[in-house]
Amino acid sequence: MGDHRAKEALFDVLVEAARALGNGRRAELVDVLAQGERSVEELAGEIRQSVANTSQHLQRLLRAGVITSRRSGTRIYYSLAGPAVERLWRALRETAEAHAGALGALASSYLGDRASLSTISRDELQGRLKQGDVVVLDVRPRTEYDAAHIPGALSVPVDDLKARLRQIPEGRDIVAYCRGSYCVYADDAVRELSDDGRRAMRLEEGFPEWRAAGLPVESAT
Amino acid sequence: MGDHRAKEALFDVLVEAARALGNGRRAELVDVLAQGERSVEELAGEIRQSVANTSQHLQRLLRAGVITSRRSGTRIYYSLAGPAVERLWRALRETAEAHAGALGALASSYLGDRASLSTISRDELQGRLKQGDVVVLDVRPRTEYDAAHIPGALSVPVDDLKARLRQIPEGRDIVAYCRGSYCVYADDAVRELSDDGRRAMRLEEGFPEWRAAGLPVESAT
DNA sequence: TTCTTATTCAAGTAGGTTCTTGAATAACAC
DNA sequence: GTGTTATTCAAGAACCTACTTGAATAAGAA
């Protein structure tokens, strides 16, 4: 009774995952890893940091149990430790959104005038997929599409979109999706498609939320 | 495109709630505030820290949008900012449990031989409440019971239990509950009741989880 | 007004975090 | 073995955190 040392030690440990996620660069890493495993060098490119620094951030996440690693030849691939981590990252974003405060201004400075783009919810997309009157574009990098994607989606990484506009089936509306609400790939794609005269909209959330909702996914064979 | 400054700033903000929760003492504060609002002095007592230090921790949580405050006379009462925060705190505990690593040893050093105590799930308790063959004890401090409790529960703060053993209705099993899985009040109560020859068990989770599940609650009038 | 109580502020110290740079490993190819 | 590539380690500079102490506010009571 009253062993407050033990209580403090217990809460200090409970909180380790929060400290690990408590850094913008590490949060970016988690956001990318939610799409599938990646090597250190790829991750360093994604977060625009040196390889050494990225490696150190990864060790921190590893020690906190947020990610796991596997070696393959000279590369080491990191991935999220499990679904609890995805829930944690989602809860964190939702808390920030509920608070809003500083978030609004920053989000619009990064995300631009997202309000002017049409969107579609997960449920609506499911309905339209059954009717088959929609083309779904996965605009994430090819690796992430290969790891897992919405069944029937075409892989058109946003950087290739301009060159491949003519390959996209006509006569149907287009839905683009990417990593999640704080990813701009789908926004950029929808803008580009609209400029080309197509009816295009953005899936409100990203692929991880689709999978987390228990909806079907497909992988490259 | 490519404005990585804005992206970094955005993720730095998304992560503020995690930094706020990324300290054992602040996590203890959140765990207590999940039971209802409290003044600075009460909170300082709960986490065994000086009032000045507790106040500073509270300001940090406030700035991060994790809690809110209201003044009443000379006192200031703090409470959680909303349900997103409770989900965040839960996700954090679940991540720690999934990782397990250091947690196991620390938990058992603080929680003792919890494995030897009988427990009951939320669903089971709901069933037995309908049948009315069980006495429910809220063993948290009276303030927390007053703020909200499971309908029909008796308030018997764990410190008063020994003195009030004879007042607990006989002939029915007893279920004790407290703040949550990392709170020892219900364990202590179940041990004491068992020593007294009563059939007693602990509700697996605490009051906040009961409320978060949308189950009915009752407040002091 | 003065006194009291609850809370916050300010300054200081010890220790932790983030990023940089350059060297050290570790697996593989030749 | 040597060379090459991916990753990690080590040390250091600039900054941030957690706690302490004592003084400053702010609301209410006398």
Coordinates of C-alpha atoms (C1' of nucleotides) in Angstrom, one line a residue:
Chain A
M1 CA 0.0 0.0 0.0
G2 CA 1.1 3.5 -0.7
D3 CA 4.2 2.5 -2.7
H4 CA 4.2 5.6 -4.8
R5 CA 7.6 4.8 -6.2
A6 CA 6.1 1.8 -8.0
K7 CA 3.1 3.8 -9.2
E8 CA 5.4 6.4 -10.6
A9 CA 7.5 3.8 -12.4
L10 CA 4.4 2.2 -13.8
F11 CA 3.0 5.4 -15.2
D12 CA 6.5 6.4 -16.5
V13 CA 6.4 3.2 -18.6
L14 CA 2.8 3.5 -19.7
V15 CA 3.8 6.9 -21.2
E16 CA 6.7 5.7 -23.2
A17 CA 4.8 5.3 -26.5
A18 CA 3.5 8.9 -26.1
R19 CA 7.1 10.2 -25.7
A20 CA 8.0 8.2 -28.8
L21 CA 5.2 9.7 -30.8
G22 CA 5.9 13.1 -29.2
N23 CA 8.0 14.4 -32.0
G24 CA 6.9 15.6 -35.4
R25 CA 9.5 13.7 -37.4
R26 CA 8.7 10.4 -35.6
A27 CA 5.0 11.0 -36.2
E28 CA 5.8 11.4 -39.9
L29 CA 7.6 8.1 -39.7
V30 CA 4.6 6.4 -38.1
D31 CA 2.3 7.9 -40.7
V32 CA 4.4 6.4 -43.5
L33 CA 4.9 3.1 -41.8
A34 CA 1.1 2.8 -41.4
Q35 CA 1.2 2.2 -45.2
G36 CA 3.6 -0.7 -45.0
E37 CA 7.2 -1.5 -44.1
R38 CA 10.1 0.6 -45.3
S39 CA 13.9 0.7 -45.2
V40 CA 15.8 3.4 -43.3
E41 CA 17.0 5.1 -46.4
E42 CA 13.5 5.3 -47.9
L43 CA 12.2 6.7 -44.6
A44 CA 14.9 9.3 -44.4
G45 CA 13.9 10.5 -47.8
E46 CA 10.2 10.7 -46.7
I47 CA 10.9 12.8 -43.7
R48 CA 13.7 14.8 -45.3
Q49 CA 16.3 14.1 -42.6
S50 CA 19.7 12.5 -42.6
V51 CA 20.0 8.8 -42.5
A52 CA 21.8 8.9 -39.2
N53 CA 19.1 11.0 -37.6
T54 CA 16.3 8.9 -39.0
S55 CA 18.0 5.8 -37.7
Q56 CA 18.1 7.3 -34.3
H57 CA 14.4 8.2 -34.4
L58 CA 13.7 4.6 -35.5
Q59 CA 15.6 3.2 -32.5
R60 CA 13.6 5.4 -30.2
L61 CA 10.3 4.1 -31.7
L62 CA 11.7 0.5 -31.5
R63 CA 12.6 0.8 -27.8
A64 CA 9.1 2.1 -27.1
G65 CA 7.6 -0.9 -28.8
V66 CA 5.9 1.2 -31.5
I67 CA 7.6 -0.4 -34.4
T68 CA 9.4 -3.7 -35.2
S69 CA 12.3 -4.4 -37.6
R70 CA 13.5 -7.3 -39.8
R71 CA 16.8 -7.6 -41.6
S72 CA 16.9 -8.6 -45.3
G73 CA 20.4 -8.7 -46.7
T74 CA 22.1 -5.4 -46.1
R75 CA 18.8 -3.5 -45.5
I76 CA 16.6 -3.3 -42.4
Y77 CA 12.9 -2.9 -42.8
Y78 CA 10.8 -1.3 -40.2
S79 CA 7.0 -1.6 -39.7
L80 CA 4.4 -0.7 -37.1
A81 CA 4.2 -3.0 -34.1
G82 CA 0.5 -3.6 -34.4
P83 CA -3.0 -2.3 -34.6
A84 CA -2.8 -0.6 -31.2
V85 CA -0.2 1.7 -32.6
E86 CA -2.5 2.7 -35.5
R87 CA -5.3 3.4 -33.0
L88 CA -2.9 5.5 -30.9
W89 CA -1.9 7.6 -33.9
R90 CA -5.5 8.1 -34.9
A91 CA -6.5 9.1 -31.4
L92 CA -3.7 11.6 -31.4
R93 CA -4.8 13.2 -34.6
E94 CA -8.4 13.3 -33.4
T95 CA -7.4 15.0 -30.1
A96 CA -5.5 17.6 -32.1
E97 CA -8.5 18.2 -34.3
A98 CA -10.9 18.5 -31.4
H99 CA -8.6 21.1 -29.8
A100 CA -8.3 22.9 -33.2
G101 CA -6.5 25.9 -31.8
A102 CA -3.2 26.3 -33.8
L103 CA -4.1 23.3 -36.0
G104 CA -6.6 25.1 -38.3
A105 CA -4.1 27.7 -39.6
L106 CA -1.3 25.3 -40.0
A107 CA -3.4 22.7 -41.7
S108 CA -4.8 25.1 -44.3
S109 CA -1.3 26.5 -44.9
Y110 CA -0.1 22.9 -45.7
L111 CA -3.3 21.4 -47.2
G112 CA -4.4 24.5 -49.2
D113 CA -8.0 25.1 -50.0
R114 CA -9.1 21.6 -49.5
A115 CA -12.6 22.8 -48.8
S116 CA -13.1 23.5 -52.5
L117 CA -12.5 19.8 -53.4
S118 CA -15.3 17.3 -53.5
T119 CA -15.0 14.4 -51.1
I120 CA -16.6 11.0 -50.6
S121 CA -16.9 9.0 -47.4
R122 CA -15.9 5.3 -46.9
D123 CA -19.5 4.2 -46.9
E124 CA -20.4 6.1 -50.0
L125 CA -17.4 4.7 -51.8
Q126 CA -18.4 1.1 -50.8
G127 CA -21.8 1.7 -52.3
R128 CA -20.5 3.0 -55.6
L129 CA -17.9 0.2 -55.8
K130 CA -20.8 -2.3 -55.7
Q131 CA -22.5 -0.4 -58.5
G132 CA -19.2 -0.2 -60.4
D133 CA -19.8 3.3 -61.6
V134 CA -16.5 4.7 -60.3
V135 CA -12.8 4.5 -61.0
V136 CA -10.6 4.3 -57.9
L137 CA -7.0 5.7 -58.1
D138 CA -4.4 4.8 -55.5
V139 CA -2.0 7.8 -55.8
R140 CA 0.5 6.7 -53.2
P141 CA 4.0 5.6 -54.2
R142 CA 4.0 2.2 -56.0
T143 CA 5.6 0.4 -53.0
E144 CA 2.6 1.3 -50.8
Y145 CA 0.1 0.1 -53.4
D146 CA 2.0 -3.2 -53.8
A147 CA 1.9 -3.7 -50.0
A148 CA -1.9 -3.4 -49.9
H149 CA -4.7 -1.3 -51.6
I150 CA -8.4 -1.1 -52.1
P151 CA -9.6 -3.9 -54.3
G152 CA -9.8 -2.8 -58.0
A153 CA -7.9 0.4 -57.5
L154 CA -5.4 1.5 -60.1
S155 CA -1.9 2.5 -59.1
V156 CA -1.2 6.0 -60.4
P157 CA 1.4 7.6 -58.1
V158 CA 0.7 11.3 -58.1
D159 CA 4.0 12.1 -59.7
D160 CA 3.1 10.0 -62.8
L161 CA -0.5 11.3 -63.0
K162 CA 0.1 14.0 -65.6
A163 CA 1.8 11.6 -68.0
R164 CA -0.8 8.9 -67.5
L165 CA -4.0 11.0 -67.7
R166 CA -5.0 9.4 -71.0
Q167 CA -4.8 5.9 -69.6
I168 CA -7.6 6.5 -67.0
P169 CA -10.9 5.0 -68.1
E170 CA -13.4 7.6 -69.2
G171 CA -17.1 7.9 -68.6
R172 CA -17.0 7.3 -64.9
D173 CA -16.3 9.5 -61.8
I174 CA -12.9 9.2 -60.3
V175 CA -12.1 8.7 -56.6
A176 CA -8.5 9.3 -55.5
Y177 CA -7.1 8.2 -52.1
C178 CA -3.7 8.3 -50.4
R179 CA -2.2 7.9 -46.9
G180 CA -4.8 9.8 -44.8
S181 CA -6.2 13.2 -44.0
Y182 CA -2.8 14.8 -43.6
C183 CA -1.5 13.6 -46.9
V184 CA -1.8 15.9 -50.0
Y185 CA -1.3 13.4 -52.8
A186 CA -5.0 12.8 -53.3
D187 CA -5.7 16.6 -53.2
D188 CA -3.1 17.2 -55.9
A189 CA -4.5 14.4 -58.0
V190 CA -8.1 15.7 -57.7
R191 CA -7.0 19.2 -58.7
E192 CA -5.1 17.9 -61.7
L193 CA -8.0 15.6 -62.8
S194 CA -10.5 18.5 -62.4
D195 CA -8.2 20.8 -64.5
D196 CA -8.4 18.0 -67.1
G197 CA -12.2 18.2 -67.1
R198 CA -12.8 15.0 -65.2
R199 CA -15.2 14.6 -62.3
A200 CA -12.9 13.7 -59.5
M201 CA -13.2 13.5 -55.7
R202 CA -11.0 12.6 -52.7
L203 CA -11.7 9.8 -50.3
E204 CA -12.1 11.6 -46.9
E205 CA -9.7 9.3 -45.1
G206 CA -6.8 7.2 -46.2
F207 CA -5.9 3.6 -46.8
P208 CA -5.0 2.7 -43.2
E209 CA -8.5 3.8 -42.0
W210 CA -10.1 1.7 -44.8
R211 CA -8.2 -1.4 -43.6
A212 CA -8.8 -0.6 -39.9
A213 CA -12.5 -0.5 -40.6
G214 CA -12.2 -4.2 -41.6
L215 CA -12.9 -3.5 -45.3
P216 CA -11.4 -5.8 -47.9
V217 CA -7.9 -5.1 -49.2
E218 CA -5.8 -6.6 -52.0
S219 CA -2.0 -7.0 -52.4
A220 CA 0.3 -7.3 -55.3
T221 CA 0.9 -11.0 -55.9
Chain B
M1 CA 4.1 21.3 -53.5
G2 CA 7.2 20.4 -51.6
D3 CA 6.6 22.9 -48.8
H4 CA 8.2 20.7 -46.2
R5 CA 8.4 23.5 -43.7
A6 CA 4.6 23.6 -43.5
K7 CA 4.5 19.8 -43.3
E8 CA 6.9 19.8 -40.4
A9 CA 5.0 22.5 -38.6
L10 CA 1.7 20.6 -39.1
F11 CA 3.1 17.4 -37.7
D12 CA 4.8 19.3 -34.8
V13 CA 1.3 20.5 -33.8
L14 CA -0.4 17.1 -34.3
V15 CA 2.0 15.7 -31.8
E16 CA 1.5 18.2 -29.0
A17 CA -1.1 16.1 -27.2
A18 CA 1.4 13.2 -27.2
R19 CA 4.1 15.4 -25.6
A20 CA 1.6 16.6 -23.0
L21 CA 0.8 13.0 -22.1
G22 CA 4.4 12.0 -22.4
N23 CA 5.2 12.4 -18.7
G24 CA 4.2 10.0 -15.9
R25 CA 2.9 12.7 -13.6
R26 CA 0.8 14.3 -16.3
A27 CA -0.6 10.8 -17.2
E28 CA -1.5 10.3 -13.6
L29 CA -3.3 13.7 -13.7
V30 CA -5.3 12.6 -16.8
D31 CA -6.1 9.3 -15.2
V32 CA -7.6 11.1 -12.2
L33 CA -9.4 13.8 -14.3
A34 CA -11.0 11.0 -16.3
Q35 CA -13.1 10.5 -13.1
G36 CA -14.3 14.1 -13.0
E37 CA -13.1 17.6 -12.4
R38 CA -10.6 18.4 -9.6
S39 CA -8.9 21.5 -8.1
V40 CA -5.1 22.0 -8.3
E41 CA -4.6 21.2 -4.6
E42 CA -6.5 17.9 -4.8
L43 CA -4.6 16.9 -7.9
A44 CA -1.3 17.7 -6.3
G45 CA -2.2 15.4 -3.5
E46 CA -3.2 12.6 -5.9
I47 CA 0.1 12.7 -7.7
R48 CA 2.2 13.5 -4.6
Q49 CA 3.9 16.6 -6.1
S50 CA 4.1 20.2 -4.9
V51 CA 1.3 22.5 -5.8
A52 CA 3.6 24.7 -7.9
N53 CA 4.8 21.7 -10.0
T54 CA 1.3 20.3 -10.4
S55 CA 0.1 23.7 -11.6
Q56 CA 2.9 23.8 -14.2
H57 CA 2.0 20.4 -15.4
L58 CA -1.7 21.5 -15.7
Q59 CA -0.7 24.5 -17.8
R60 CA 1.1 22.2 -20.1
L61 CA -1.9 20.0 -20.5
L62 CA -4.1 23.1 -21.0
R63 CA -1.9 24.5 -23.7
A64 CA -2.0 21.2 -25.5
G65 CA -5.8 21.2 -25.4
V66 CA -6.0 18.1 -23.3
I67 CA -7.8 19.7 -20.4
T68 CA -10.0 22.7 -19.7
S69 CA -10.4 24.9 -16.6
R70 CA -13.1 26.9 -14.9
R71 CA -12.8 29.2 -11.9
S72 CA -15.1 29.0 -8.9
G73 CA -14.3 31.5 -6.2
T74 CA -10.6 31.1 -5.2
R75 CA -10.4 27.6 -6.7
I76 CA -9.7 26.5 -10.3
Y77 CA -11.2 23.2 -11.4
Y78 CA -9.7 21.3 -14.3
S79 CA -11.3 18.6 -16.3
L80 CA -10.6 16.6 -19.5
A81 CA -11.2 18.5 -22.7
G82 CA -13.4 15.8 -24.3
P83 CA -13.9 12.1 -25.2
A84 CA -11.1 12.2 -27.7
V85 CA -8.7 12.6 -24.8
E86 CA -10.1 9.6 -23.1
R87 CA -9.7 7.6 -26.3
L88 CA -6.1 8.8 -26.5
W89 CA -5.3 7.8 -23.0
R90 CA -6.9 4.4 -23.5
A91 CA -5.0 3.8 -26.8
L92 CA -1.8 4.7 -25.0
R93 CA -2.3 2.1 -22.3
E94 CA -3.2 -0.5 -24.9
T95 CA -0.1 0.2 -26.8
A96 CA 2.0 -0.2 -23.7
E97 CA 0.1 -3.5 -22.9
A98 CA 0.7 -4.8 -26.4
H99 CA 4.4 -4.1 -26.1
A100 CA 4.5 -5.6 -22.7
G101 CA 8.3 -5.5 -22.4
A102 CA 9.1 -3.6 -19.2
L103 CA 5.4 -3.2 -18.3
G104 CA 4.8 -6.7 -16.9
A105 CA 7.4 -6.6 -14.1
L106 CA 6.4 -3.0 -13.1
A107 CA 2.7 -3.7 -13.2
S108 CA 3.0 -6.7 -11.0
S109 CA 5.3 -4.8 -8.6
Y110 CA 2.6 -2.1 -8.2
L111 CA -0.5 -4.2 -8.7
G112 CA 0.6 -7.3 -6.7
D113 CA -0.9 -10.7 -7.4
R114 CA -3.9 -9.5 -9.2
A115 CA -4.1 -12.8 -11.0
S116 CA -5.4 -14.5 -7.8
L117 CA -8.5 -12.2 -7.6
S118 CA -11.7 -13.0 -9.4
T119 CA -12.9 -10.5 -12.0
I120 CA -16.0 -9.8 -13.9
S121 CA -16.4 -8.2 -17.3
R122 CA -18.6 -5.3 -18.2
D123 CA -21.1 -7.5 -20.0
E124 CA -21.3 -10.0 -17.2
L125 CA -21.9 -7.3 -14.7
Q126 CA -24.7 -5.8 -16.9
G127 CA -26.4 -9.2 -16.9
R128 CA -26.1 -9.7 -13.2
L129 CA -27.4 -6.2 -12.5
K130 CA -30.6 -7.0 -14.4
Q131 CA -31.0 -10.1 -12.3
G132 CA -30.3 -8.0 -9.2
D133 CA -28.2 -10.8 -7.5
V134 CA -25.1 -8.6 -6.9
V135 CA -24.0 -5.7 -4.7
V136 CA -21.9 -3.1 -6.6
L137 CA -19.4 -1.0 -4.6
D138 CA -17.8 2.2 -5.9
V139 CA -14.6 2.3 -3.9
R140 CA -13.2 5.5 -5.4
P141 CA -13.1 8.7 -3.2
R142 CA -16.6 10.2 -2.5
T143 CA -16.1 13.2 -4.9
E144 CA -15.7 10.8 -7.8
Y145 CA -18.8 8.8 -6.9
D146 CA -20.7 12.1 -6.6
A147 CA -19.6 13.2 -10.1
A148 CA -20.9 10.0 -11.7
H149 CA -21.2 6.3 -10.9
I150 CA -22.7 3.0 -12.0
P151 CA -26.5 3.2 -11.2
G152 CA -27.3 1.5 -7.9
A153 CA -23.7 1.3 -6.8
L154 CA -22.9 2.1 -3.1
S155 CA -20.2 4.6 -2.3
V156 CA -17.6 2.9 0.0
P157 CA -14.3 4.6 -0.5
V158 CA -11.6 2.0 0.1
D159 CA -10.2 3.8 3.1
D160 CA -13.6 3.5 4.9
L161 CA -14.2 -0.1 3.9
K162 CA -12.9 -1.8 7.1
A163 CA -15.1 0.4 9.3
R164 CA -18.2 -0.2 7.1
L165 CA -17.9 -3.9 6.4
R166 CA -21.1 -4.6 8.5
Q167 CA -23.2 -2.2 6.4
I168 CA -22.8 -4.1 3.2
P169 CA -25.9 -6.1 2.3
E170 CA -25.3 -9.8 2.8
G171 CA -26.5 -12.8 0.8
R172 CA -25.3 -11.5 -2.6
D173 CA -21.9 -11.5 -4.4
I174 CA -20.0 -8.2 -4.3
V175 CA -18.5 -6.4 -7.3
A176 CA -16.0 -3.6 -6.6
Y177 CA -14.9 -1.1 -9.2
C178 CA -12.6 2.0 -9.2
R179 CA -10.7 4.2 -11.7
G180 CA -9.5 1.6 -14.2
S181 CA -7.0 -1.2 -14.7
Y182 CA -4.1 0.7 -13.3
C183 CA -5.9 1.6 -10.0
V184 CA -5.5 -0.6 -7.0
Y185 CA -8.5 0.5 -4.9
A186 CA -10.8 -2.3 -6.2
D187 CA -8.0 -4.9 -5.7
D188 CA -7.6 -3.8 -2.1
A189 CA -11.3 -3.9 -1.5
V190 CA -11.7 -7.3 -3.0
R191 CA -8.9 -8.7 -0.8
E192 CA -10.4 -7.1 2.3
L193 CA -13.9 -8.4 1.5
S194 CA -12.5 -11.9 0.8
D195 CA -10.7 -11.9 4.1
D196 CA -14.0 -11.1 5.7
G197 CA -15.5 -14.2 4.1
R198 CA -17.5 -12.5 1.4
R199 CA -17.6 -13.6 -2.3
A200 CA -16.1 -10.5 -4.0
M201 CA -14.7 -9.7 -7.4
R202 CA -13.3 -6.8 -9.3
L203 CA -14.8 -5.2 -12.4
E204 CA -12.1 -5.7 -15.0
E205 CA -12.1 -2.1 -16.2
G206 CA -13.0 1.1 -14.4
F207 CA -15.7 3.7 -14.4
P208 CA -14.5 5.7 -17.4
E209 CA -14.6 2.7 -19.6
W210 CA -18.2 1.9 -18.4
R211 CA -19.2 5.4 -19.4
A212 CA -17.3 5.4 -22.7
A213 CA -19.2 2.2 -23.6
G214 CA -22.4 4.2 -23.5
L215 CA -23.7 2.4 -20.5
P216 CA -26.0 4.3 -18.0
V217 CA -24.5 6.4 -15.3
E218 CA -26.0 8.2 -12.3
S219 CA -24.9 11.4 -10.5
A220 CA -25.4 12.7 -7.0
T221 CA -28.4 15.1 -7.1
Chain C
dT1 C1' -8.9 48.1 4.3
dT2 C1' -6.2 43.8 5.9
dC3 C1' -6.0 38.8 6.2
dT4 C1' -6.3 34.3 4.2
dT5 C1' -6.2 30.8 0.8
dA6 C1' -5.7 28.9 -3.9
dT7 C1' -3.1 29.4 -7.7
dT8 C1' 0.4 31.1 -10.8
dC9 C1' 4.8 33.2 -12.0
dA10 C1' 10.0 33.6 -12.2
dA11 C1' 14.5 32.1 -11.8
dG12 C1' 17.7 28.5 -11.2
dT13 C1' 19.7 23.7 -11.6
dA14 C1' 20.2 19.0 -13.2
dG15 C1' 19.3 16.2 -16.7
dG16 C1' 17.1 15.0 -21.4
dT17 C1' 16.3 15.8 -26.5
dT18 C1' 17.4 16.8 -31.4
dC19 C1' 20.3 17.3 -34.8
dT20 C1' 25.2 17.3 -36.9
dT21 C1' 29.5 15.1 -38.1
dG22 C1' 32.6 11.5 -38.7
dA23 C1' 33.9 6.8 -37.5
dA24 C1' 32.4 1.8 -36.9
dT25 C1' 29.6 -2.5 -38.2
dA26 C1' 27.5 -5.9 -40.9
dA27 C1' 26.0 -8.2 -45.0
dC28 C1' 27.0 -9.1 -49.4
dA29 C1' 29.6 -9.1 -54.2
dC30 C1' 33.8 -9.9 -56.3
Chain D
dG1 C1' 40.7 -11.5 -48.7
dT2 C1' 39.0 -6.2 -50.7
dG3 C1' 35.3 -3.1 -51.9
dT4 C1' 30.6 -1.5 -51.6
dT5 C1' 26.4 -0.3 -49.5
dA6 C1' 23.0 0.2 -45.6
dT7 C1' 22.8 1.0 -41.1
dT8 C1' 24.3 2.2 -36.5
dC9 C1' 27.3 4.3 -32.9
dA10 C1' 29.7 8.2 -30.5
dA11 C1' 30.5 12.8 -29.2
dG12 C1' 29.2 17.5 -29.1
dA13 C1' 26.3 22.0 -29.5
dA14 C1' 21.9 24.3 -28.8
dC15 C1' 17.8 23.8 -26.9
dC16 C1' 13.9 21.9 -23.9
dT17 C1' 12.0 19.6 -19.4
dA18 C1' 11.1 18.7 -14.6
dC19 C1' 11.4 20.0 -10.3
dT20 C1' 12.6 23.4 -6.4
dT21 C1' 12.2 27.8 -4.0
dG22 C1' 10.3 32.0 -3.0
dA23 C1' 7.6 35.9 -4.6
dA24 C1' 3.3 37.7 -7.0
dT25 C1' -1.9 37.5 -8.1
dA26 C1' -6.6 37.1 -7.4
dA27 C1' -10.9 36.1 -5.0
dG28 C1' -13.3 36.1 -0.9
dA29 C1' -13.8 36.9 4.4
dA30 C1' -13.5 40.0 8.3

